[in-house]
Coordinates of C-alpha atoms in Angstrom, one line a residue:
X1346 CA -30.1 66.6 -40.2
X1347 CA -29.2 69.9 -38.6
X1348 CA -25.7 68.5 -37.8
X1349 CA -25.3 67.3 -41.3
X1350 CA -26.4 70.6 -42.8
X1351 CA -23.9 72.4 -40.7
X1352 CA -21.1 70.0 -41.8
X1353 CA -22.0 70.6 -45.4
X1354 CA -22.2 74.3 -44.9
X1355 CA -18.6 74.3 -43.6
X1356 CA -17.4 72.0 -46.4
X1357 CA -19.0 74.3 -49.0
X1358 CA -17.4 77.3 -47.3
X1359 CA -14.0 75.6 -47.3
X1360 CA -14.3 75.5 -51.1
X1361 CA -13.6 79.3 -51.0
X1362 CA -9.9 78.4 -50.2
X1363 CA -9.6 77.7 -53.9
X1364 CA -10.1 81.4 -54.6
X1365 CA -7.4 82.6 -52.1
X1366 CA -4.3 83.4 -54.1
X1367 CA -0.8 83.1 -52.7
X1368 CA 2.4 84.7 -53.8
X1369 CA 4.2 81.3 -54.4
X1370 CA 4.3 80.1 -58.0
X1371 CA 3.7 76.5 -58.9
X1372 CA 6.8 74.5 -59.9
X1373 CA 6.5 75.4 -63.6
X1374 CA 6.4 79.2 -62.7
X1375 CA 3.3 79.8 -64.9
X1376 CA 0.8 80.7 -62.2
X1377 CA 0.6 81.2 -58.5
X1378 CA -0.9 78.5 -56.2
X1379 CA -4.0 79.0 -54.2
X1380 CA -4.6 78.1 -50.5
X1381 CA -6.4 74.8 -51.2
X1382 CA -3.5 73.6 -53.4
X1383 CA -1.0 74.7 -50.7
X1384 CA -3.0 72.8 -48.0
X1385 CA -3.2 69.7 -50.1
X1386 CA 0.6 69.8 -50.8
X1387 CA 1.4 70.2 -47.1
X1388 CA -0.8 67.2 -46.2
X1389 CA 1.0 65.1 -48.8
X1390 CA 4.4 66.3 -47.5
X1391 CA 3.4 65.5 -43.9
X1392 CA 2.5 62.0 -44.8
X1393 CA 5.7 61.4 -46.8
X1394 CA 8.2 63.3 -44.6
X1395 CA 6.9 62.6 -41.1
X1396 CA 9.8 60.2 -40.5
X1397 CA 12.1 63.2 -40.3
X1398 CA 10.2 64.9 -37.5
X1399 CA 12.5 65.7 -34.5
X1400 CA 9.9 64.1 -32.2
X1401 CA 7.2 61.4 -32.9
X1402 CA 4.1 63.0 -34.2
X1403 CA 0.5 61.9 -34.7
X1404 CA 0.4 62.1 -38.5
X1405 CA -3.4 62.3 -38.9
X1406 CA -3.6 65.1 -36.4
X1407 CA -0.8 66.9 -38.2
X1408 CA -2.4 66.4 -41.6
X1409 CA -5.7 67.7 -40.2
X1410 CA -3.8 70.7 -38.9
X1411 CA -2.2 71.6 -42.2
X1412 CA -5.4 71.1 -44.1
X1413 CA -7.3 73.7 -41.9
X1414 CA -4.4 76.1 -41.0
X1415 CA -5.2 78.6 -43.7
X1416 CA -9.0 78.3 -43.8
X1417 CA -9.2 81.6 -41.9
X1418 CA -7.8 83.3 -45.0
X1419 CA -11.3 82.9 -46.6
X1420 CA -12.2 86.0 -44.6
X1421 CA -8.8 87.4 -43.6
X1422 CA -7.0 87.1 -46.9
X1423 CA -3.5 85.8 -47.4
X1424 CA -0.8 87.8 -45.7
X1425 CA 2.4 87.4 -47.7
X1426 CA 5.3 86.1 -45.6
X1427 CA 7.3 89.3 -46.0
X1428 CA 4.5 91.8 -45.8
X1429 CA 5.4 93.6 -42.5
X1430 CA 2.4 96.0 -42.7
X1431 CA -0.1 93.2 -43.3
X1432 CA 1.3 91.3 -40.3
X1433 CA 0.3 94.1 -38.0
X1434 CA -3.4 93.3 -38.4
X1435 CA -3.1 89.6 -39.4
X1436 CA -3.9 88.1 -36.0
X1437 CA -7.0 90.2 -35.4
X1438 CA -8.3 89.4 -38.9
X1439 CA -7.7 85.7 -38.5
X1440 CA -9.3 85.5 -35.1
X1441 CA -12.5 87.1 -36.4
X1442 CA -12.4 84.7 -39.3
X1443 CA -11.8 81.6 -37.1
X1444 CA -14.8 82.6 -35.0
X1445 CA -17.1 82.8 -38.0
X1446 CA -15.8 79.9 -40.1
X1447 CA -15.4 77.3 -37.3
X1448 CA -18.7 78.5 -35.9
X1449 CA -20.4 77.0 -39.0
X1450 CA -19.8 73.5 -37.8
X1451 CA -21.6 71.6 -35.1
X1452 CA -20.2 72.9 -31.8
X1453 CA -18.0 69.8 -31.0
X1454 CA -16.4 69.7 -34.4
X1455 CA -16.0 73.5 -34.6
X1456 CA -14.3 73.6 -31.2
X1457 CA -12.0 70.7 -32.2
X1458 CA -10.8 72.3 -35.4
X1459 CA -10.5 75.7 -33.7
X1460 CA -8.2 74.2 -31.1
X1461 CA -6.1 72.6 -33.9
X1462 CA -5.8 75.9 -35.6
X1463 CA -4.8 77.6 -32.3
X1464 CA -2.3 74.8 -31.7
X1465 CA -0.7 75.3 -35.1
X1466 CA -0.4 79.0 -34.4
X1467 CA 1.2 78.5 -31.0
X1468 CA 3.8 76.0 -32.3
X1469 CA 4.1 74.4 -28.8
X1470 CA 3.4 70.7 -29.7
X1471 CA 5.5 68.3 -31.8
X1472 CA 2.6 68.2 -34.4
X1473 CA 2.4 72.0 -34.6
X1474 CA 6.1 72.4 -34.9
X1475 CA 6.3 69.9 -37.7
X1476 CA 3.2 71.4 -39.4
X1477 CA 4.9 74.8 -39.3
X1478 CA 8.1 73.3 -40.8
X1479 CA 6.0 71.9 -43.7
X1480 CA 4.3 75.3 -44.1
X1481 CA 7.7 77.0 -44.3
X1482 CA 9.5 74.5 -46.5
X1483 CA 6.8 74.1 -49.2
X1484 CA 7.0 77.6 -50.6
X1485 CA 10.7 77.4 -50.4
X1486 CA 10.7 74.2 -52.5
X1487 CA 8.4 75.8 -55.0
X1488 CA 10.5 79.0 -55.2
X1489 CA 13.6 76.9 -55.8
X1490 CA 11.7 74.9 -58.5
X1491 CA 10.6 78.0 -60.3
X1492 CA 14.1 79.5 -60.3
X1493 CA 13.2 81.8 -57.4
X1494 CA 10.5 83.6 -59.4
X1495 CA 8.5 85.0 -56.4
X1496 CA 11.7 85.8 -54.5
X1497 CA 12.9 87.9 -57.5
X1498 CA 9.5 89.6 -57.9
X1499 CA 9.5 90.7 -54.2
X1500 CA 13.2 91.3 -53.9
X1501 CA 13.5 88.9 -51.0
X1502 CA 16.7 89.0 -48.9
X1503 CA 18.4 86.0 -47.2
X1504 CA 17.9 87.7 -43.9
X1505 CA 14.1 87.8 -44.4
X1506 CA 14.1 84.1 -45.2
X1507 CA 16.3 83.2 -42.2
X1508 CA 14.2 85.4 -39.9
X1509 CA 11.0 83.7 -41.1
X1510 CA 12.5 80.3 -40.5
X1511 CA 14.0 80.9 -37.1
X1512 CA 11.9 78.0 -35.7
X1513 CA 11.8 75.7 -38.8
X1514 CA 14.4 73.3 -37.4
X1515 CA 12.2 72.8 -34.3
X1516 CA 10.0 70.5 -36.4
X1517 CA 12.8 68.8 -38.4
X1518 CA 16.5 69.6 -38.3
X1519 CA 17.0 67.2 -41.2
X1520 CA 14.5 68.9 -43.4
X1521 CA 15.7 72.4 -42.5
X1522 CA 19.3 71.4 -43.4
X1523 CA 18.1 69.9 -46.7
X1524 CA 16.2 73.0 -47.5
X1525 CA 19.2 75.3 -46.8
X1526 CA 21.5 73.2 -49.0
X1527 CA 19.1 72.4 -51.9
X1528 CA 16.7 75.4 -52.0
X1529 CA 18.4 78.4 -50.5
X1530 CA 22.1 78.1 -51.2
X1531 CA 21.7 77.6 -55.0
X1532 CA 19.4 80.5 -55.2
X1533 CA 21.7 82.7 -53.2
X1534 CA 24.5 81.8 -55.5
X1535 CA 22.4 82.6 -58.6
X1536 CA 21.3 85.9 -57.0
X1537 CA 17.6 85.1 -57.0
X1538 CA 17.8 85.5 -53.2
X1539 CA 19.5 88.8 -52.4
X1540 CA 22.4 88.6 -50.0
X1541 CA 22.6 91.1 -47.1

């Protein structure tokens, strides 16, 4: 029962992801998404779009990775993609959070999920590269669907987006090209993404 209690403690703790707000609006532009909605959306995207991965991937492993990749934000908070000051302390905040949150689980499961989280962060495996591609494309897609609402609010420049997406094509060249043509270019032409 101790193992089961630890598993449920983690599951209940994970519910707190629903309270972590992000800067990306839902497709209707009426409210911003939360971390749990983001993770669910990435999991669905991974299942549907895995055929476009540059390399063969273990889909279940990748889905698990995207489902837990932001769980550390329960303690660390969400660091906005273009918040340069926040990025200075992000790794330290997230490491401490990972230690506590994954530590709630039975040791074998906690270690397994912690390793998947580290793998996602390192972006060195096909699964991690594809997971990161999903993580980068999903907010882009929602920004495009909401007429660039968050990009306009934050005065985001094309150079910032391109800098953040330097490695996006490593997971899927096809999806990165699609995103450039369908999500970025129309918003650049409309002025919702600022040109440099």
